[in-house]
Amino acid sequence: MEERRAEPHDGNTDGVSRRDFLRTIGVGTLEAAVLSAAPLPSEGAPAHTGDLVPLVLTVNGRRNALEVEPRWTLLYVLREKLGLTGAKPGCERGECGACTVLIDGKPRYSCLTLALEADGHEITTVEGLMQGEKLGQVQEAFVQEDAFQCGFCTPGQVISAEGLLRKTPHPGVAEIRHGMSGNLCRCGAYDHIVKAVQHASEIRK
Amino acid sequence: MTLYDTTMPDDKPADGQPAPAGLKPWGETKVVGTRAPRIDAYERVSGAAIYTQDISLPGMLHAAILRCPHPHANVRRMDLSKAKNMPGVRAILTHESPSADLPWFFGDKGPMSKLFDPHCRYEGDEVAAVAADSPHRAWDALKAITVEYEELPFVSEIEEAMKEGAPPVHEGGNRGRVRTSERGDIAKGFAEADVVLEETYRTSCELHTPMETHASVAQWDGSRLTVWDSTQGVFDVQKTLAQYFGLPSSSVRVIGHYMGGGFGSKLELGKYTVITALLARDTALPVKICLSREETFLCVGNRPANIMQLKAGVKNDGTISALHLVNVGSGGAYPAGSGVGYLVQDLYLCRNVKVEETNVFINAGTARAMRAPGFPQCAWALEQMMDALASKIGMDPVEFRLKNVPAYSQTRNNTPFTTTGLKECLTEGARVFGWKEAKATIRREGTIRRGVGVAAGMWGWEGSTVSTAIVKLFADGSANLNIGASDIGTGTKTVMAMVVAEELGVPLERIQVENADTATTSFAPSSGGSQTVVANSPAVRKAAVEVRTRLLELAAEELKCTVADLSLNDGAIQTLTAPARTVPLHELQSLAQREMLVGVGHRDPHPQGKIPLPFAAQFAEVEVNTRTGETRIVKFVAAHDSGRMMNRLTFENQVFGGIAMGIGFGTSERRILDAGQTGKMVNANWHDYKIPTAVDVPPEHTCISVDPHDTECNNTGTKGLGEPATIPTAAAIANAIFDATGIRVTQAPVTPMQLLALLAGQEKGGRQ
Ligand code: FES
Ligand code: FES
């Protein structure tokens, strides 16, 4: 699977726009298209008519045996088949990051990942960051810094922050801004999101 | 900095009458004004919050809507035979379905269209809808419906639409009547001016695109309808749905506990909700619809594009002698309004003002209120003009604005404002920003040029006063607050709980809020127009005070003292007289016997003879790269008079969010229609329509609450915040770009391409 986000540049990372970021996404999209393209639908005909394929999906440490349509995205299966509604559909076309989950510890857009592609990988959703009923550290930092407004982008932001901190435990502000730039927030809570990531980086053991 | 007298010598303000008797705003507060994390933060960060899109009911079907792909077309024929027989498809609605033959209204204009109008006037107009047992099957069925369209001539641009012989969007042509309002004599005002400037400013159509796309779930139980809706106002949706289905209000329950943003686009009932309810009735199953991201670009509202000709006259001493605004805007294919005039009429002192506004139909999605409808557009024109005027008369732009701060509303008979914090917003903002120093020392030469700019604003609506709140105090000293308001992300639930905590001394974590459910909560107006805190917090406070009064009476009786001897702190009653006693509420027998105390609070009317409105001033420092045309905002200071700041954390968050939205409006966001070719929107997605990301907001952000301690506006001393936060932003950036480059960018957004072209022109023609 392609690296989801552009690597932070050395020094000034602020100059990297979402456009660059999306360029790297594009590769992932192509890959997804190839995987799902079995028989090409003729004009106007339905793409698939519900042939189900068995799949074992490991989510938040639990193995789930499922039957899925090949065209179903990981986001759809998480939400509609496993009841994990934390990951949100913001655009379902790889533009917003509301659907972000960790796949093998790395943030990925689950709307651009077919469920079948996730076979054999470890998936972590925002629900998986909880310790029982207790919030995880990144979540706690988001609470303390008020790093959201409507909250619809928030599970994706939290997961991206988690992924960023796993890779870069002590990011600078520029790295945080860049690292979080694949997650849109229409409410514009960015300032507090950056503070929350800093805060989380301090409290994470 | 000099402060000017803000009254005009011979204009007398209307007679002030005393504010209604009742609770006075707080002096010192313990909870209100602190940095309180949200009471529903846990739900929002854990994924536990259930938004409409997360709802799943047994047997639930999924709906999808087929939309017209053309900007203007008649539906000639439809073939549903294939779609009907597809697996999982349960119902299809078109304009030929008897149950869907319903009129559709736009404002108070009467029925102008139908739920499915075979005459499609914009790309995205509803043509058919399907309910199927999975979203994929619903989409499959849409693809299998064949529609024969008669494509009609269309018009995508305001100027084109106004031309003689332009394709009419509606019978009777595209141009609405000119709405004019005038005070004084502008001809005289311009004659008196030492400097007269005229400029045409343009703003682009901006889209709300909230993160949660519009969504509804509908379920019928006999003749009762329950709808979960991602809405800003459950009562509004309930009322309109009841009218549509001819049901008593009590038979329509609308629930909107969590919603993922609206910015105005979720202030009204959408066709998709009615369609979903119809499909649910036809199939006798619950039905859910979630619009696609593309649909949110096409058919659930926008901020109209405007062309604003502004002429202004000023005297050398800084007196604005005349303002004349001619605005033409387009709210799309149906009447939605595109007026912008308010700021020109009310933000600064000026005796001679004329505003002429025209709305024009084009074949594009209809506008809906978007965060301060009309105001950021008008600020774009007026505040750039103020900057230009200041420089012509050699006055500092901050000083110039200060000279013209009004103490009363000129659009409303010179009725005084309860407070005008604009002066303090400008002076405090300038101080914190380091305005004078920056102006004097900033580097305006070279490839990377810096500049600073200021812009001011106000919001022109004081909000509704119809709101009721209920506070319940349990015998263990914990409390429940019941309010009808939606929390659209502004922290409404938290702020209201803070009011209860303030009055009852109950810790925030022991307060639970029940909100936004027409069946179980009391009435509140829709959350929009910066009215949520203003409309609801005074009612909440009154409800809490009622509980407190009753509680102290009971305690006085039980503890054998007078109410005056008691105080209520940290969940306990304290006697102020010897012997000092602290009785935790759960030990109070009289409370235990009653199990619960209930207080009901109704919002008082606005003060008579005074107008409570919020003000703002924002300051930007930008860096313009003259090689790439890119603008980077390096520093931003926002100073806001929104009355009392209720929660420092959510206040900051909302201001920064407003600024982010203003940055989008000013630098990157615009609907692009393929004018003259296909007429379709070519950037109906977040890849091509750029909204700000984490790297696009200023790294250095400060916001200041300039609280004028308004004791008259209402009993919590609050004025609105959501809209003012986004009004001056784009203009402040444009003024900073001018400071950096000498280029006046009149067209929003200022894209790198546009700026580069202007810079190239400047090189040819010399600096302006
Ligand atoms: S929902 Fe996946 S990126 Fe927007
Ligand atoms: S909090 Fe609303 S979109 Fe981010």
GROMACS .gro file of N, CA, C and O in nm, chain B residues 611-684:
model
  296
  816ILE      N    1  -3.049   4.881   2.113
  816ILE     CA    2  -3.021   4.767   2.026
  816ILE      C    3  -2.891   4.699   2.066
  816ILE      O    4  -2.786   4.762   2.068
  817PRO      N    5  -2.898   4.571   2.100
  817PRO     CA    6  -2.775   4.500   2.137
  817PRO      C    7  -2.713   4.429   2.016
  817PRO      O    8  -2.771   4.334   1.965
  818LEU      N    9  -2.598   4.475   1.971
  818LEU     CA   10  -2.531   4.409   1.859
  818LEU      C   11  -2.381   4.395   1.886
  818LEU      O   12  -2.321   4.478   1.953
  819PRO      N   13  -2.322   4.288   1.832
  819PRO     CA   14  -2.178   4.266   1.852
  819PRO      C   15  -2.093   4.338   1.747
  819PRO      O   16  -2.138   4.362   1.635
  820PHE      N   17  -1.969   4.366   1.785
  820PHE     CA   18  -1.874   4.435   1.696
  820PHE      C   19  -1.741   4.361   1.694
  820PHE      O   20  -1.712   4.282   1.784
  821ALA      N   21  -1.660   4.392   1.593
  821ALA     CA   22  -1.532   4.324   1.580
  821ALA      C   23  -1.432   4.407   1.501
  821ALA      O   24  -1.471   4.489   1.418
  822ALA      N   25  -1.305   4.384   1.529
  822ALA     CA   26  -1.198   4.437   1.444
  822ALA      C   27  -1.090   4.330   1.434
  822ALA      O   28  -1.059   4.265   1.533
  823GLN      N   29  -1.042   4.310   1.314
  823GLN     CA   30  -0.939   4.207   1.295
  823GLN      C   31  -0.819   4.265   1.222
  823GLN      O   32  -0.833   4.355   1.138
  824PHE      N   33  -0.702   4.214   1.258
  824PHE     CA   34  -0.575   4.264   1.206
  824PHE      C   35  -0.495   4.149   1.147
  824PHE      O   36  -0.481   4.044   1.211
  825ALA      N   37  -0.443   4.170   1.027
  825ALA     CA   38  -0.367   4.063   0.962
  825ALA      C   39  -0.230   4.112   0.918
  825ALA      O   40  -0.215   4.227   0.877
  826GLU      N   41  -0.134   4.023   0.930
  826GLU     CA   42  -0.005   4.048   0.866
  826GLU      C   43   0.016   3.939   0.763
  826GLU      O   44   0.000   3.820   0.793
  827VAL      N   45   0.047   3.978   0.642
  827VAL     CA   46   0.064   3.878   0.537
  827VAL      C   47   0.203   3.889   0.475
  827VAL      O   48   0.273   3.990   0.490
  828GLU      N   49   0.235   3.783   0.404
  828GLU     CA   50   0.359   3.778   0.330
  828GLU      C   51   0.321   3.740   0.188
  828GLU      O   52   0.259   3.636   0.167
  829VAL      N   53   0.352   3.825   0.092
  829VAL     CA   54   0.318   3.796  -0.046
  829VAL      C   55   0.444   3.758  -0.121
  829VAL      O   56   0.543   3.831  -0.119
  830ASN      N   57   0.440   3.642  -0.182
  830ASN     CA   58   0.552   3.599  -0.264
  830ASN      C   59   0.528   3.651  -0.405
  830ASN      O   60   0.439   3.604  -0.475
  831THR      N   61   0.605   3.750  -0.447
  831THR     CA   62   0.577   3.815  -0.576
  831THR      C   63   0.617   3.726  -0.694
  831THR      O   64   0.583   3.755  -0.807
  832ARG      N   65   0.689   3.618  -0.667
  832ARG     CA   66   0.724   3.526  -0.777
  832ARG      C   67   0.612   3.426  -0.802
  832ARG      O   68   0.585   3.387  -0.913
  833THR      N   69   0.546   3.382  -0.692
  833THR     CA   70   0.444   3.276  -0.708
  833THR      C   71   0.302   3.331  -0.692
  833THR      O   72   0.206   3.261  -0.723
  834GLY      N   73   0.290   3.451  -0.642
  834GLY     CA   74   0.157   3.507  -0.619
  834GLY      C   75   0.090   3.453  -0.494
  834GLY      O   76  -0.026   3.483  -0.467
  835GLU      N   77   0.164   3.372  -0.418
  835GLU     CA   78   0.104   3.314  -0.297
  835GLU      C   79   0.105   3.413  -0.181
  835GLU      O   80   0.199   3.490  -0.165
  836THR      N   81  -0.002   3.405  -0.103
  836THR     CA   82  -0.013   3.490   0.015
  836THR      C   83  -0.013   3.400   0.137
  836THR      O   84  -0.087   3.303   0.143
  837ARG      N   85   0.072   3.433   0.231
  837ARG     CA   86   0.075   3.357   0.356
  837ARG      C   87   0.036   3.452   0.468
  837ARG      O   88   0.086   3.564   0.476
  838ILE      N   89  -0.058   3.407   0.550
  838ILE     CA   90  -0.096   3.492   0.663
  838ILE      C   91  -0.006   3.454   0.779
  838ILE      O   92  -0.007   3.340   0.825
  839VAL      N   93   0.075   3.548   0.823
  839VAL     CA   94   0.174   3.512   0.925
  839VAL      C   95   0.126   3.543   1.066
  839VAL      O   96   0.169   3.481   1.161
  840LYS      N   97   0.036   3.639   1.077
  840LYS     CA   98  -0.007   3.677   1.210
  840LYS      C   99  -0.149   3.732   1.202
  840LYS      O  100  -0.184   3.799   1.105
  841PHE      N  101  -0.228   3.703   1.304
  841PHE     CA  102  -0.366   3.749   1.299
  841PHE      C  103  -0.413   3.781   1.440
  841PHE      O  104  -0.391   3.704   1.533
  842VAL      N  105  -0.475   3.896   1.455
  842VAL     CA  106  -0.533   3.932   1.585
  842VAL      C  107  -0.679   3.968   1.564
  842VAL      O  108  -0.712   4.047   1.475
  843ALA      N  109  -0.764   3.907   1.643
  843ALA     CA  110  -0.907   3.935   1.634
  843ALA      C  111  -0.954   3.991   1.767
  843ALA      O  112  -0.928   3.931   1.872
  844ALA      N  113  -1.019   4.106   1.763
  844ALA     CA  114  -1.074   4.165   1.886
  844ALA      C  115  -1.225   4.171   1.872
  844ALA      O  116  -1.276   4.225   1.774
  845HIS      N  117  -1.294   4.112   1.967
  845HIS     CA  118  -1.439   4.099   1.955
  845HIS      C  119  -1.514   4.151   2.076
  845HIS      O  120  -1.482   4.118   2.189
  846ASP      N  121  -1.614   4.234   2.045
  846ASP     CA  122  -1.711   4.272   2.147
  846ASP      C  123  -1.835   4.187   2.123
  846ASP      O  124  -1.918   4.221   2.039
  847SER      N  125  -1.842   4.077   2.194
  847SER     CA  126  -1.961   3.993   2.187
  847SER      C  127  -2.026   3.992   2.325
  847SER      O  128  -2.088   3.894   2.366
  848GLY      N  129  -2.005   4.102   2.397
  848GLY     CA  130  -2.056   4.107   2.533
  848GLY      C  131  -1.973   4.013   2.618
  848GLY      O  132  -1.852   3.996   2.595
  849ARG      N  133  -2.036   3.952   2.715
  849ARG     CA  134  -1.963   3.864   2.807
  849ARG      C  135  -1.913   3.740   2.735
  849ARG      O  136  -1.986   3.678   2.658
  850MET      N  137  -1.787   3.706   2.759
  850MET     CA  138  -1.732   3.583   2.705
  850MET      C  139  -1.771   3.469   2.799
  850MET      O  140  -1.735   3.471   2.916
  851MET      N  141  -1.843   3.372   2.750
  851MET     CA  142  -1.899   3.270   2.839
  851MET      C  143  -1.799   3.162   2.874
  851MET      O  144  -1.797   3.111   2.985
  852ASN      N  145  -1.719   3.121   2.774
  852ASN     CA  146  -1.623   3.014   2.797
  852ASN      C  147  -1.500   3.046   2.713
  852ASN      O  148  -1.508   3.052   2.590
  853ARG      N  149  -1.391   3.072   2.778
  853ARG     CA  150  -1.270   3.115   2.708
  853ARG      C  151  -1.231   3.017   2.596
  853ARG      O  152  -1.194   3.055   2.486
  854LEU      N  153  -1.239   2.888   2.628
  854LEU     CA  154  -1.197   2.785   2.531
  854LEU      C  155  -1.284   2.787   2.405
  854LEU      O  156  -1.233   2.791   2.294
  855THR      N  157  -1.416   2.782   2.425
  855THR     CA  158  -1.503   2.775   2.307
  855THR      C  159  -1.509   2.910   2.236
  855THR      O  160  -1.530   2.915   2.115
  856PHE      N  161  -1.487   3.018   2.310
  856PHE     CA  162  -1.481   3.152   2.249
  856PHE      C  163  -1.367   3.157   2.148
  856PHE      O  164  -1.386   3.189   2.031
  857GLU      N  165  -1.249   3.121   2.195
  857GLU     CA  166  -1.130   3.122   2.107
  857GLU      C  167  -1.152   3.033   1.986
  857GLU      O  168  -1.123   3.069   1.874
  858ASN      N  169  -1.202   2.916   2.016
  858ASN     CA  170  -1.220   2.817   1.910
  858ASN      C  171  -1.312   2.871   1.802
  858ASN      O  172  -1.286   2.859   1.682
  859GLN      N  173  -1.419   2.934   1.846
  859GLN     CA  174  -1.516   2.985   1.749
  859GLN      C  175  -1.459   3.102   1.669
  859GLN      O  176  -1.483   3.115   1.550
  860VAL      N  177  -1.384   3.188   1.736
  860VAL     CA  178  -1.324   3.300   1.664
  860VAL      C  179  -1.222   3.248   1.562
  860VAL      O  180  -1.224   3.287   1.445
  861PHE      N  181  -1.135   3.157   1.604
  861PHE     CA  182  -1.037   3.103   1.510
  861PHE      C  183  -1.108   3.033   1.393
  861PHE      O  184  -1.064   3.041   1.278
  862GLY      N  185  -1.217   2.964   1.424
  862GLY     CA  186  -1.292   2.896   1.319
  862GLY      C  187  -1.352   2.995   1.221
  862GLY      O  188  -1.352   2.972   1.100
  863GLY      N  189  -1.402   3.107   1.273
  863GLY     CA  190  -1.457   3.210   1.186
  863GLY      C  191  -1.350   3.269   1.097
  863GLY      O  192  -1.372   3.297   0.979
  864ILE      N  193  -1.232   3.287   1.154
  864ILE     CA  194  -1.120   3.341   1.077
  864ILE      C  195  -1.081   3.241   0.967
  864ILE      O  196  -1.060   3.280   0.852
  865ALA      N  197  -1.077   3.113   1.002
  865ALA     CA  198  -1.043   3.011   0.902
  865ALA      C  199  -1.142   3.019   0.786
  865ALA      O  200  -1.103   3.015   0.669
  866MET      N  201  -1.270   3.032   0.819
  866MET     CA  202  -1.370   3.039   0.713
  866MET      C  203  -1.352   3.167   0.630
  866MET      O  204  -1.368   3.166   0.508
  867GLY      N  205  -1.317   3.276   0.699
  867GLY     CA  206  -1.293   3.402   0.628
  867GLY      C  207  -1.170   3.393   0.538
  867GLY      O  208  -1.167   3.453   0.429
  868ILE      N  209  -1.070   3.318   0.581
  868ILE     CA  210  -0.951   3.298   0.498
  868ILE      C  211  -0.990   3.223   0.370
  868ILE      O  212  -0.947   3.257   0.260
  869GLY      N  213  -1.076   3.124   0.386
  869GLY     CA  214  -1.124   3.050   0.269
  869GLY      C  215  -1.199   3.143   0.174
  869GLY      O  216  -1.173   3.145   0.053
  870PHE      N  217  -1.289   3.222   0.230
  870PHE     CA  218  -1.369   3.315   0.149
  870PHE      C  219  -1.278   3.414   0.075
  870PHE      O  220  -1.300   3.448  -0.040
  871GLY      N  221  -1.174   3.459   0.145
  871GLY     CA  222  -1.089   3.563   0.088
  871GLY      C  223  -0.979   3.513  -0.002
  871GLY      O  224  -0.930   3.589  -0.086
  872THR      N  225  -0.938   3.387   0.015
  872THR     CA  226  -0.819   3.345  -0.060
  872THR      C  227  -0.833   3.219  -0.144
  872THR      O  228  -0.749   3.194  -0.229
  873SER      N  229  -0.936   3.139  -0.123
  873SER     CA  230  -0.937   3.016  -0.203
  873SER      C  231  -1.073   2.965  -0.248
  873SER      O  232  -1.081   2.889  -0.343
  874GLU      N  233  -1.181   3.001  -0.182
  874GLU     CA  234  -1.307   2.933  -0.210
  874GLU      C  235  -1.390   3.003  -0.316
  874GLU      O  236  -1.417   3.123  -0.304
  875ARG      N  237  -1.432   2.930  -0.415
  875ARG     CA  238  -1.528   2.985  -0.513
  875ARG      C  239  -1.587   2.871  -0.595
  875ARG      O  240  -1.517   2.778  -0.636
  876ARG      N  241  -1.715   2.887  -0.618
  876ARG     CA  242  -1.784   2.792  -0.707
  876ARG      C  243  -1.748   2.830  -0.850
  876ARG      O  244  -1.761   2.946  -0.889
  877ILE      N  245  -1.702   2.732  -0.928
  877ILE     CA  246  -1.671   2.761  -1.067
  877ILE      C  247  -1.772   2.691  -1.156
  877ILE      O  248  -1.782   2.567  -1.154
  878LEU      N  249  -1.849   2.769  -1.229
  878LEU     CA  250  -1.947   2.712  -1.322
  878LEU      C  251  -1.886   2.718  -1.462
  878LEU      O  252  -1.819   2.814  -1.498
  879ASP      N  253  -1.913   2.616  -1.537
  879ASP     CA  254  -1.859   2.606  -1.672
  879ASP      C  255  -1.945   2.693  -1.764
  879ASP      O  256  -2.019   2.643  -1.849
  880ALA      N  257  -1.934   2.823  -1.743
  880ALA     CA  258  -2.023   2.917  -1.812
  880ALA      C  259  -2.004   2.909  -1.963
  880ALA      O  260  -1.893   2.899  -2.011
  881GLY      N  261  -2.115   2.912  -2.034
  881GLY     CA  262  -2.108   2.914  -2.180
  881GLY      C  263  -2.079   2.778  -2.242
  881GLY      O  264  -2.094   2.760  -2.362
  882GLN      N  265  -2.035   2.684  -2.162
  882GLN     CA  266  -2.006   2.550  -2.216
  882GLN      C  267  -2.115   2.454  -2.169
  882GLN      O  268  -2.220   2.444  -2.230
  883THR      N  269  -2.090   2.390  -2.054
  883THR     CA  270  -2.191   2.295  -2.004
  883THR      C  271  -2.277   2.356  -1.895
  883THR      O  272  -2.382   2.303  -1.862
  884GLY      N  273  -2.230   2.465  -1.835
  884GLY     CA  274  -2.304   2.527  -1.726
  884GLY      C  275  -2.295   2.450  -1.596
  884GLY      O  276  -2.358   2.485  -1.496
  885LYS      N  277  -2.216   2.342  -1.595
  885LYS     CA  278  -2.207   2.260  -1.474
  885LYS      C  279  -2.099   2.314  -1.380
  885LYS      O  280  -2.007   2.381  -1.422
  886MET      N  281  -2.114   2.280  -1.252
  886MET     CA  282  -2.010   2.318  -1.157
  886MET      C  283  -1.892   2.225  -1.177
  886MET      O  284  -1.908   2.103  -1.176
  887VAL      N  285  -1.775   2.284  -1.198
  887VAL     CA  286  -1.660   2.200  -1.230
  887VAL      C  287  -1.576   2.166  -1.107
  887VAL      O  288  -1.485   2.086  -1.116
  888ASN      N  289  -1.607   2.227  -0.994
  888ASN     CA  290  -1.526   2.196  -0.876
  888ASN      C  291  -1.612   2.155  -0.756
  888ASN      O  292  -1.593   2.203  -0.645
  889ALA      N  293  -1.706   2.066  -0.782
  889ALA     CA  294  -1.797   2.023  -0.675
  889ALA      C  295  -1.735   1.915  -0.588
  889ALA      O  296  -1.790   1.807  -0.567
   0.00000   0.00000   0.00000
